[in-house]
Tab-separated table of C-alpha atoms and ligand atoms in Angstrom:
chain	number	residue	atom	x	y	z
A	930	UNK	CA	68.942	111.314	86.564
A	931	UNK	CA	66.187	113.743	87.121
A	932	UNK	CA	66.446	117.565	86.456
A	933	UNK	CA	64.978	119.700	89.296
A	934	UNK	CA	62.498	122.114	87.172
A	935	UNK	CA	63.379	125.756	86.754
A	936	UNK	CA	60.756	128.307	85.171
A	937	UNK	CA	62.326	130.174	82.262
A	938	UNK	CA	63.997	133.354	83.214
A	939	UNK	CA	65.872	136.268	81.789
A	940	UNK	CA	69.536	136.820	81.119
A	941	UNK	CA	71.722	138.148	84.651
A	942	UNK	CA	68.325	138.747	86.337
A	943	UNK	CA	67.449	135.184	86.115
A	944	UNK	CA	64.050	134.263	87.446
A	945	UNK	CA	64.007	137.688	90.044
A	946	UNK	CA	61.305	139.364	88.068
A	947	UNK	CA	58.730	136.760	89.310
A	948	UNK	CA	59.418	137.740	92.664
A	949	UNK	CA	57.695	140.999	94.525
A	950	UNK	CA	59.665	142.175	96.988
A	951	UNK	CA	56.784	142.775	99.455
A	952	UNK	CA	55.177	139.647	98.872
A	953	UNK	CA	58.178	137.118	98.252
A	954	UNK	CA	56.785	134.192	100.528
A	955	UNK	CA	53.515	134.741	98.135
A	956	UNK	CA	55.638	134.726	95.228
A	957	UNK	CA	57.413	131.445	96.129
A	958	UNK	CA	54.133	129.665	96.538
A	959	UNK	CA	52.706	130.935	93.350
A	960	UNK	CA	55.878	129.345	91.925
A	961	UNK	CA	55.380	126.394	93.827
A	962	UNK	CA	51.869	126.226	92.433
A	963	UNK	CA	53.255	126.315	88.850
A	964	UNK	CA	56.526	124.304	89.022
A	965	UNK	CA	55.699	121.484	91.845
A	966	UNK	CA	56.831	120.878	95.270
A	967	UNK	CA	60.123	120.676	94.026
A	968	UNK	CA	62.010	123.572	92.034
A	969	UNK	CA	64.950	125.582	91.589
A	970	UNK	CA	64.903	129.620	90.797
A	971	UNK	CA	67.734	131.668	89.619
A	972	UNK	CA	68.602	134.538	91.791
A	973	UNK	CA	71.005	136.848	90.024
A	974	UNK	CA	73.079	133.981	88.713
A	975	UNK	CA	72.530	131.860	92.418
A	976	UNK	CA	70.715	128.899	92.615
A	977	UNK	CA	67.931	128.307	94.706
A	978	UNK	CA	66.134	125.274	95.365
A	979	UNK	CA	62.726	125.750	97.209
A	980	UNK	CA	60.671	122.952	98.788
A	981	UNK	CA	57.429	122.910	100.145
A	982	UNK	CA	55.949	119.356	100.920
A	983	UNK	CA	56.213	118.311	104.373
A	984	UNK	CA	57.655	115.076	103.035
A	985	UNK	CA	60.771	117.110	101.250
A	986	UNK	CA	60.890	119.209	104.588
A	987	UNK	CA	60.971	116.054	106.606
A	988	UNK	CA	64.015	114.909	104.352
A	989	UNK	CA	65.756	118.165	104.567
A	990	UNK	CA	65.724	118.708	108.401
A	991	UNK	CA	66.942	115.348	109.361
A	992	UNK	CA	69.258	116.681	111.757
A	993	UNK	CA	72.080	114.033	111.335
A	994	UNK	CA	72.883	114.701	107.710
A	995	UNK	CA	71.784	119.297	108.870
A	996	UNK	CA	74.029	122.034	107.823
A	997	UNK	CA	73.445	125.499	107.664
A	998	UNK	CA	73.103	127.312	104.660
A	999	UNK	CA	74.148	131.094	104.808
A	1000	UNK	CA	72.423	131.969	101.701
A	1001	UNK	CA	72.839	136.102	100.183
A	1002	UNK	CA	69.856	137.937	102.521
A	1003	UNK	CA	71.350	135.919	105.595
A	1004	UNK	CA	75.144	136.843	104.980
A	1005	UNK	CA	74.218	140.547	103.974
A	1006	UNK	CA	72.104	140.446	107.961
A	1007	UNK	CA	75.503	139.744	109.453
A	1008	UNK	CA	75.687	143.530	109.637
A	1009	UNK	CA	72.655	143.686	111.796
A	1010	UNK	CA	73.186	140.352	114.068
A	1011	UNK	CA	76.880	139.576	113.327
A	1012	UNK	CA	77.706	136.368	114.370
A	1013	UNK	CA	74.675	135.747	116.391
A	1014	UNK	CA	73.130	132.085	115.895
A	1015	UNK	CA	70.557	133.231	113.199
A	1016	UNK	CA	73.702	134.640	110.978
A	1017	UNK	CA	76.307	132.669	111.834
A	1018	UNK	CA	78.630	130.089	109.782
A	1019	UNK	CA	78.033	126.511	111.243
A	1020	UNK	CA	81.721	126.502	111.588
A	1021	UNK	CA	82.173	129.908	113.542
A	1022	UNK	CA	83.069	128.833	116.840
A	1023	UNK	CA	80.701	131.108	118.781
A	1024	UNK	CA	78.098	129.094	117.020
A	1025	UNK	CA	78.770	126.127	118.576
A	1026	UNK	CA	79.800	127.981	121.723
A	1027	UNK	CA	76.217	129.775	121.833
A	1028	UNK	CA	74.613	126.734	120.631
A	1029	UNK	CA	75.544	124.552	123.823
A	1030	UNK	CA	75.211	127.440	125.820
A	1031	UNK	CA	71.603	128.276	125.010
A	1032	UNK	CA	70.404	124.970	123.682
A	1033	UNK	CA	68.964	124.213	127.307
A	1034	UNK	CA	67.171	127.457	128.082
A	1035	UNK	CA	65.005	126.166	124.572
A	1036	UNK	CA	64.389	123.353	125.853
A	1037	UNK	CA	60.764	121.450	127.980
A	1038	UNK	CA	62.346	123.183	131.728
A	1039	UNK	CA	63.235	126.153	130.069
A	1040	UNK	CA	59.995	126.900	127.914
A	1041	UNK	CA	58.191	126.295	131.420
A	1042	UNK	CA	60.273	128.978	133.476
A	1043	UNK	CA	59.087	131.194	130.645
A	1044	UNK	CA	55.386	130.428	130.633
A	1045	UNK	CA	53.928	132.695	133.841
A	1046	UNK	CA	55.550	135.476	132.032
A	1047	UNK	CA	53.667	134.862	128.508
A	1048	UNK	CA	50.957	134.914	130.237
A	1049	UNK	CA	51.206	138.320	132.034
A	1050	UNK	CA	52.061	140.025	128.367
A	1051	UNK	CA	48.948	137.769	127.029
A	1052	UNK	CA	46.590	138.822	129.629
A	1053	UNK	CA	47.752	142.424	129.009
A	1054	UNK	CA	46.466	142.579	125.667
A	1055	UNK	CA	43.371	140.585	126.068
A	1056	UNK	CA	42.190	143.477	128.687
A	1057	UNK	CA	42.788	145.651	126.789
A	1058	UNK	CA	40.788	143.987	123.914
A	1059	UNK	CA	37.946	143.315	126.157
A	1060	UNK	CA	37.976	147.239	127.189
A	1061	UNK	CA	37.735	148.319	123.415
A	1062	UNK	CA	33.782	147.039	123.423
A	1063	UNK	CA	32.486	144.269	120.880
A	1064	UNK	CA	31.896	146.528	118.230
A	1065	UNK	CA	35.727	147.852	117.781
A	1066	UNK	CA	37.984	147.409	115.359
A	1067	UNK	CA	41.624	145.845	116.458
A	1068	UNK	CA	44.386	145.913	114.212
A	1069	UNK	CA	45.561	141.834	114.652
A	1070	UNK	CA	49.200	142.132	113.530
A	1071	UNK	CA	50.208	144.988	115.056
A	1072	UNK	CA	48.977	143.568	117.769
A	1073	UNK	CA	50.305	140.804	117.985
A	1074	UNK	CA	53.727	142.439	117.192
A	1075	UNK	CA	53.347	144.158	120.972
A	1076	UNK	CA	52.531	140.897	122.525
A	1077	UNK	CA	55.212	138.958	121.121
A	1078	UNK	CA	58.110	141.666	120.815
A	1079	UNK	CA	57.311	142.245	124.950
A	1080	UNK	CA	56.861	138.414	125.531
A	1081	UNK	CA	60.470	137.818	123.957
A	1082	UNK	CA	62.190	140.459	125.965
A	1083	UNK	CA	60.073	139.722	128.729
A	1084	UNK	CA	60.864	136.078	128.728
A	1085	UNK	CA	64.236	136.475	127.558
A	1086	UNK	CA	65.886	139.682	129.110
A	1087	UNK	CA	63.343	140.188	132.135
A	1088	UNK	CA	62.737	143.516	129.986
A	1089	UNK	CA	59.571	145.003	130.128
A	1090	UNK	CA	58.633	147.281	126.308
A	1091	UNK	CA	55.440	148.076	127.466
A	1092	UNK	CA	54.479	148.327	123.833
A	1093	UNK	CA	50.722	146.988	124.485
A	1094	UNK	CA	50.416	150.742	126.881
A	1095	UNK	CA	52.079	152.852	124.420
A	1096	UNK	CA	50.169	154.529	120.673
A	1097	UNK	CA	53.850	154.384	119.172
A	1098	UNK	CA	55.756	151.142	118.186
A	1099	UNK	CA	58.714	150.809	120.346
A	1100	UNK	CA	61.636	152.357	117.826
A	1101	UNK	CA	63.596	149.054	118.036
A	1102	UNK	CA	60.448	148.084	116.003
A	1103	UNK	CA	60.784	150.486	112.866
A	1104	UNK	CA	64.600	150.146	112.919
A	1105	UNK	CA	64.682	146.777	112.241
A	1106	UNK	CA	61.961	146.054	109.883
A	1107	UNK	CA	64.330	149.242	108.179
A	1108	UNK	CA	67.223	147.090	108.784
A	1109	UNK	CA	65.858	143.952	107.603
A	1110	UNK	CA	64.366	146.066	104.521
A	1111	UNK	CA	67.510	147.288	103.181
A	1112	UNK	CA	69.310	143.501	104.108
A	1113	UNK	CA	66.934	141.919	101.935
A	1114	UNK	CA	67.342	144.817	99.134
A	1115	UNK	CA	71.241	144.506	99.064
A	1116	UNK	CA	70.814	140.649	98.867
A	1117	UNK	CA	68.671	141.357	95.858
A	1118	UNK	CA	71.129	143.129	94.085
A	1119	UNK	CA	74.716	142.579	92.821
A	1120	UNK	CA	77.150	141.561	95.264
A	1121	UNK	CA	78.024	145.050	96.727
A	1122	UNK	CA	76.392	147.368	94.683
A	1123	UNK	CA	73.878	147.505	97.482
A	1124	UNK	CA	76.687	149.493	99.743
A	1125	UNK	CA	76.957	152.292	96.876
A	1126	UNK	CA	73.483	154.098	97.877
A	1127	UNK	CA	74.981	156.721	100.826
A	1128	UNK	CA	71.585	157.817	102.091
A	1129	UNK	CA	69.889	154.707	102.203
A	1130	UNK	CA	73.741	153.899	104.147
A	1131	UNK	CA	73.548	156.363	106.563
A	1132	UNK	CA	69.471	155.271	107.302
A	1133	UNK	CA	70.776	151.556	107.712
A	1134	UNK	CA	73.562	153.039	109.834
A	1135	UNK	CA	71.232	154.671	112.221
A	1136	UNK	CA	68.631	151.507	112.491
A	1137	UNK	CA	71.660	149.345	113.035
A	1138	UNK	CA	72.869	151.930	116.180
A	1139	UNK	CA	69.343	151.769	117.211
A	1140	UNK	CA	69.238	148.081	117.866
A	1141	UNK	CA	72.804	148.325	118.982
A	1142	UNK	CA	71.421	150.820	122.513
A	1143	UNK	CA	68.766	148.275	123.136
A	1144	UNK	CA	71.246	145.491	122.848
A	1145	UNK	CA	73.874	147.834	125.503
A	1146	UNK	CA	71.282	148.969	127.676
A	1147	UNK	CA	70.203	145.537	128.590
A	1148	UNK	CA	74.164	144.199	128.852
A	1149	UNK	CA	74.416	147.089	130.975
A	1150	UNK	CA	71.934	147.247	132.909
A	1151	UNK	CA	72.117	143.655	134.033
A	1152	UNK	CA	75.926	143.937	134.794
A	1153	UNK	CA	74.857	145.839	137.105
A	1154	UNK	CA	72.344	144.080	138.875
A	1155	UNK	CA	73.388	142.298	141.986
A	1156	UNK	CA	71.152	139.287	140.964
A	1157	UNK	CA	73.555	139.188	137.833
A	1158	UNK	CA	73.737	134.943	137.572
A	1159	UNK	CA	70.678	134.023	139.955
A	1160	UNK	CA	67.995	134.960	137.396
A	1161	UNK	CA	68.596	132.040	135.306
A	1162	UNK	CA	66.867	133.935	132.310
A	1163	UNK	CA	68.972	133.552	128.953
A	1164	UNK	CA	70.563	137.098	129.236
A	1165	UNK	CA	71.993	135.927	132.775
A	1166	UNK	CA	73.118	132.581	131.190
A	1167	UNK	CA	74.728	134.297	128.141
A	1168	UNK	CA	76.613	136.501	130.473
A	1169	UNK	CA	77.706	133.918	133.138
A	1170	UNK	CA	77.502	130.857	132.030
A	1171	UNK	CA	80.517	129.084	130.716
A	1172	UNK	CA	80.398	126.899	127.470
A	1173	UNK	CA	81.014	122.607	128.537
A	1174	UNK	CA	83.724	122.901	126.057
A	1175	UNK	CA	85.581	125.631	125.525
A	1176	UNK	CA	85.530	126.604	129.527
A	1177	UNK	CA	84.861	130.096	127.786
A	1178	UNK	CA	81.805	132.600	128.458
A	1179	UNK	CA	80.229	134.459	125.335
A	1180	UNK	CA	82.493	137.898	124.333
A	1181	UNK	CA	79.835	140.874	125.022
A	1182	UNK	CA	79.967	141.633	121.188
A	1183	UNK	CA	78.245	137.971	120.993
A	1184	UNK	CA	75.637	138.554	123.616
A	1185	UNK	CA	74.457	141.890	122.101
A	1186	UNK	CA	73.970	140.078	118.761
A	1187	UNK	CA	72.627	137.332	120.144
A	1188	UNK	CA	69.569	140.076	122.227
A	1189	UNK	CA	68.868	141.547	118.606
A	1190	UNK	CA	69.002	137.649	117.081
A	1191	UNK	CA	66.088	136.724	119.817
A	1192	UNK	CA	64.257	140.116	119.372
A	1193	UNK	CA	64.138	139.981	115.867
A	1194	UNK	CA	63.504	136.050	115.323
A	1195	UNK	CA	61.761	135.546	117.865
A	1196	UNK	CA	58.893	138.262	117.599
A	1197	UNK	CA	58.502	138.702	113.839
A	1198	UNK	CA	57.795	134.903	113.409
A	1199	UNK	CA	55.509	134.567	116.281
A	1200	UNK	CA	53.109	137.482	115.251
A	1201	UNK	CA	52.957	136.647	111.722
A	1202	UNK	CA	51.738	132.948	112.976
A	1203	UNK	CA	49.785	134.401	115.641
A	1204	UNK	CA	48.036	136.913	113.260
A	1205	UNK	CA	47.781	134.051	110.694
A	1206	UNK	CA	46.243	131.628	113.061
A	1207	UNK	CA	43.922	134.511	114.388
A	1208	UNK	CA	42.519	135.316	110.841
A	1209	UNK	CA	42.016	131.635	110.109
A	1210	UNK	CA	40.127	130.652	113.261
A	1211	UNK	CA	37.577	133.554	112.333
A	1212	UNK	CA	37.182	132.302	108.850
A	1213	UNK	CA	36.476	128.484	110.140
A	1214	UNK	CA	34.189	129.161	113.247
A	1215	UNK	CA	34.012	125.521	113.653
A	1216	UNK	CA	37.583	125.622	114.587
A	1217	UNK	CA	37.246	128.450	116.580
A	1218	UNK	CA	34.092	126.652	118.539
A	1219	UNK	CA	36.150	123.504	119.090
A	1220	UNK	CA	39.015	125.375	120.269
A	1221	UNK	CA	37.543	127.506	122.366
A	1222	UNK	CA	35.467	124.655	123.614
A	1223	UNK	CA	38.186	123.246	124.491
A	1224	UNK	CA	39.950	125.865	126.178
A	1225	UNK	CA	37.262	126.082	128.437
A	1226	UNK	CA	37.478	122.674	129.080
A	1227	UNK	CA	40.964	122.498	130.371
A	1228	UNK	CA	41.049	125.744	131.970
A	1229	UNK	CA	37.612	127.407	132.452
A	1230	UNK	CA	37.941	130.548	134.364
A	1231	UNK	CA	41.320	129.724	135.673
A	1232	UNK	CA	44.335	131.759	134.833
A	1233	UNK	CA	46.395	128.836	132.545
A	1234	UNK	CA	49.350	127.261	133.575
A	1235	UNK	CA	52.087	125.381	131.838
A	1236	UNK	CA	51.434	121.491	131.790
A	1237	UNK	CA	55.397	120.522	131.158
A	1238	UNK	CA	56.506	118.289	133.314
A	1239	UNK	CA	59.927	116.882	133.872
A	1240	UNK	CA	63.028	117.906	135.481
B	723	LIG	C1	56.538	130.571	114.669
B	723	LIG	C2	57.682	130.877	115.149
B	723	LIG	C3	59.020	130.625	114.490
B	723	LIG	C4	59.326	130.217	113.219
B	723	LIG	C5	58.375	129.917	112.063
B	723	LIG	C6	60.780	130.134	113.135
B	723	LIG	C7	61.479	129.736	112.018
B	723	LIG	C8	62.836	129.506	111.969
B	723	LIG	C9	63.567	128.945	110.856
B	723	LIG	C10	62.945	128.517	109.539
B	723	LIG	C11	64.868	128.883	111.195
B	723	LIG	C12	66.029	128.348	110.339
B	723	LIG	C13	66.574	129.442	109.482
B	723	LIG	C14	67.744	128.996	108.592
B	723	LIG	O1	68.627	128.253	109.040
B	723	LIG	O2	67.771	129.422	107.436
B	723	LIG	C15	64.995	129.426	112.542
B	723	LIG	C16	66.172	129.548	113.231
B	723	LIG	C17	66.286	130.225	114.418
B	723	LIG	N1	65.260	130.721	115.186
B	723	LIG	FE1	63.317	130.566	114.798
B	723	LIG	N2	61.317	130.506	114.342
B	723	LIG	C18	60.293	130.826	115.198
B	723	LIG	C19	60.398	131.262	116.510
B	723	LIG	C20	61.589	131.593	117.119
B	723	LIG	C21	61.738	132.134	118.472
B	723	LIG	C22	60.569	132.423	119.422
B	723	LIG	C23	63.068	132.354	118.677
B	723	LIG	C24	63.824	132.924	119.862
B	723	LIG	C25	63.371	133.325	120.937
B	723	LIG	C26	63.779	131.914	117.475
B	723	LIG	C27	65.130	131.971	117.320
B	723	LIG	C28	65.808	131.346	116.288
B	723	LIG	C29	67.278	131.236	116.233
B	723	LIG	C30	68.268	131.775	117.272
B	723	LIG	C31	67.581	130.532	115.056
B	723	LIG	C32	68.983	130.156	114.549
B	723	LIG	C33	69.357	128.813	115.124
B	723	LIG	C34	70.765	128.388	114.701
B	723	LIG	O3	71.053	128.417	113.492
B	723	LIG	O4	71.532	128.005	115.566
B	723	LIG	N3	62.858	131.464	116.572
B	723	LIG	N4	63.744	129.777	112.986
């Protein structure tokens, strides 16, 4: 039988040394560089096997043999998102409840409903682009962070940030990269020695309640909305809608994770693409000519539209 190949590491620390903590998707590939496409690392005693071909991702997200692994950072973000889909145990019955629930709204019919509105954030920011002048300097990421943060909640929530108007970062911004920050520091330490720090405690504390009254003010405010069930965005259909197989809605708790689950994974994924896809379409301008050749192609001048069809 073969042995999956694990670089040497050190005694209780394991193989964590090789990995900087502000560059850990870096560090992975530099280890996937060394070791192969197929290798296992030591976390602090835990195993953890990391591929990277697309052949080995192929195998691994065959969805009829799929389940869920909750590994250390994802169980220690259950504080943030609870048992939202991104943190919860394949087993937890609001998973499957939110799963069947939301599974549609993801789907061809439900990405078109969304598209007028990604527009209207896109267009946003590429006036405003075009009003900085050619010879201006735009800071990609973070701008990309407004688009896709307000086309999320936008899309999502019918909730307008406005971060693309505003010099600040919406707050929800800087208290979860904090929260996310200090999730991915406790799951680097000792199980529970991460809780024994009090200040960096009471600063998770506060990013937590942060995203908690931007979770509640949405719930809220759409309670109260007379429309409440006609908007058919997901925030309507978490709130209404009952599951095929439990006859049950989702509990409020559940919907407020489930807004900071979409917030969070769904805008801090999408800019760092964005951004990437940005910086590598300037470096290869003959990408960047036959793209935007062929933008212009399909839509010219026009404003674009979604080409989905079905339903
Ligand atoms: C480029 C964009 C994106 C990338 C690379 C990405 C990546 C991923 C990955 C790798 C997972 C699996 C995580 C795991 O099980 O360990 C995941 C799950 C998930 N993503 Fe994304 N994602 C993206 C965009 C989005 C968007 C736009 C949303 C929501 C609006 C979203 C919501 C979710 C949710 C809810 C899950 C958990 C699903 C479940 O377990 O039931 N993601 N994503």
């Amino acid at each position: 039988m073969a042995t999956i190949p694990q670089p040497k590491g050190y005694p209780l620390i394991g193989n964590m040394a090789e990995i900087d903590p502000n560059a850990p998707v870096q560090s992975l590939m530099r280890m996937a560089r060394a070791h192969g496409s197929l290798f296992r690392f030591d976390a602090l005693g835990q195993g953890i096997v990391v591929v990277s071909s697309q052949a080995l991702i192929d195998e691994l997200c065959d969805e009829t043999r799929f389940q869920k692994a909750l590994h250390r950072p994802l169980q220690e973000a259950r504080y943030v998102a609870g048992d939202g889909l991104f943190t919860a145990y394949d087993e937890e019955p609001n998973w499957g409840k939110a799963h069947r629930l939301l599974m549609p709204a993801f789907g061809p019919l439900g990405l078109r409903a969304m598209f007028d509105r990604m527009v209207d954030i896109a267009e946003q920011m590429m006036v405003r682009w075009e009003r900085f002048g050619e010879n201006a300097t735009i800071d990609v990421a973070d701008n990309m962070t407004r688009l896709t943060l307000d086309t999320i909640a936008l899309c999502a929530f019918d909730y307008r940030f406005n971060s693309l108007y505003q010099n600040e970062m919406h707050p929800f911004v800087a208290a979860m990269v904090g929260g996310l920050d200090e999730t991915g520091r406790r799951a680097r330490l000792p199980a529970g020695a991460g809780k024994l720090m009090l200040l960096r405690n009471r600063r998770f504390e506060a990013d937590i309640k942060v995203l908690r009254d931007v979770s509640n003010r949405l719930i809220e405010e759409r309670l109260q909305d007379p429309r409440l069930g006609e908007r058919g965005d997901l925030l309507d259909r978490m709130l209404t809608a009952k599951d095929s197989e439990t006859g049950l809605t989702l509990s409020r708790e559940n919907v407020g994770y489930q807004i900071i689950t979409f917030l969070v994974a769904g805008h801090e994924t999408t800019s760092g693409m964005l951004s990437f896809a940005t910086w590598l379409l300037l470096t290869h301008p003959e990408a960047l000519a036959k793209a935007s050749a062929h933008a212009t192609r399909c839509w010219g001048a026009r404003r674009p539209r979604s080409t989905i069809s079905g339903g």
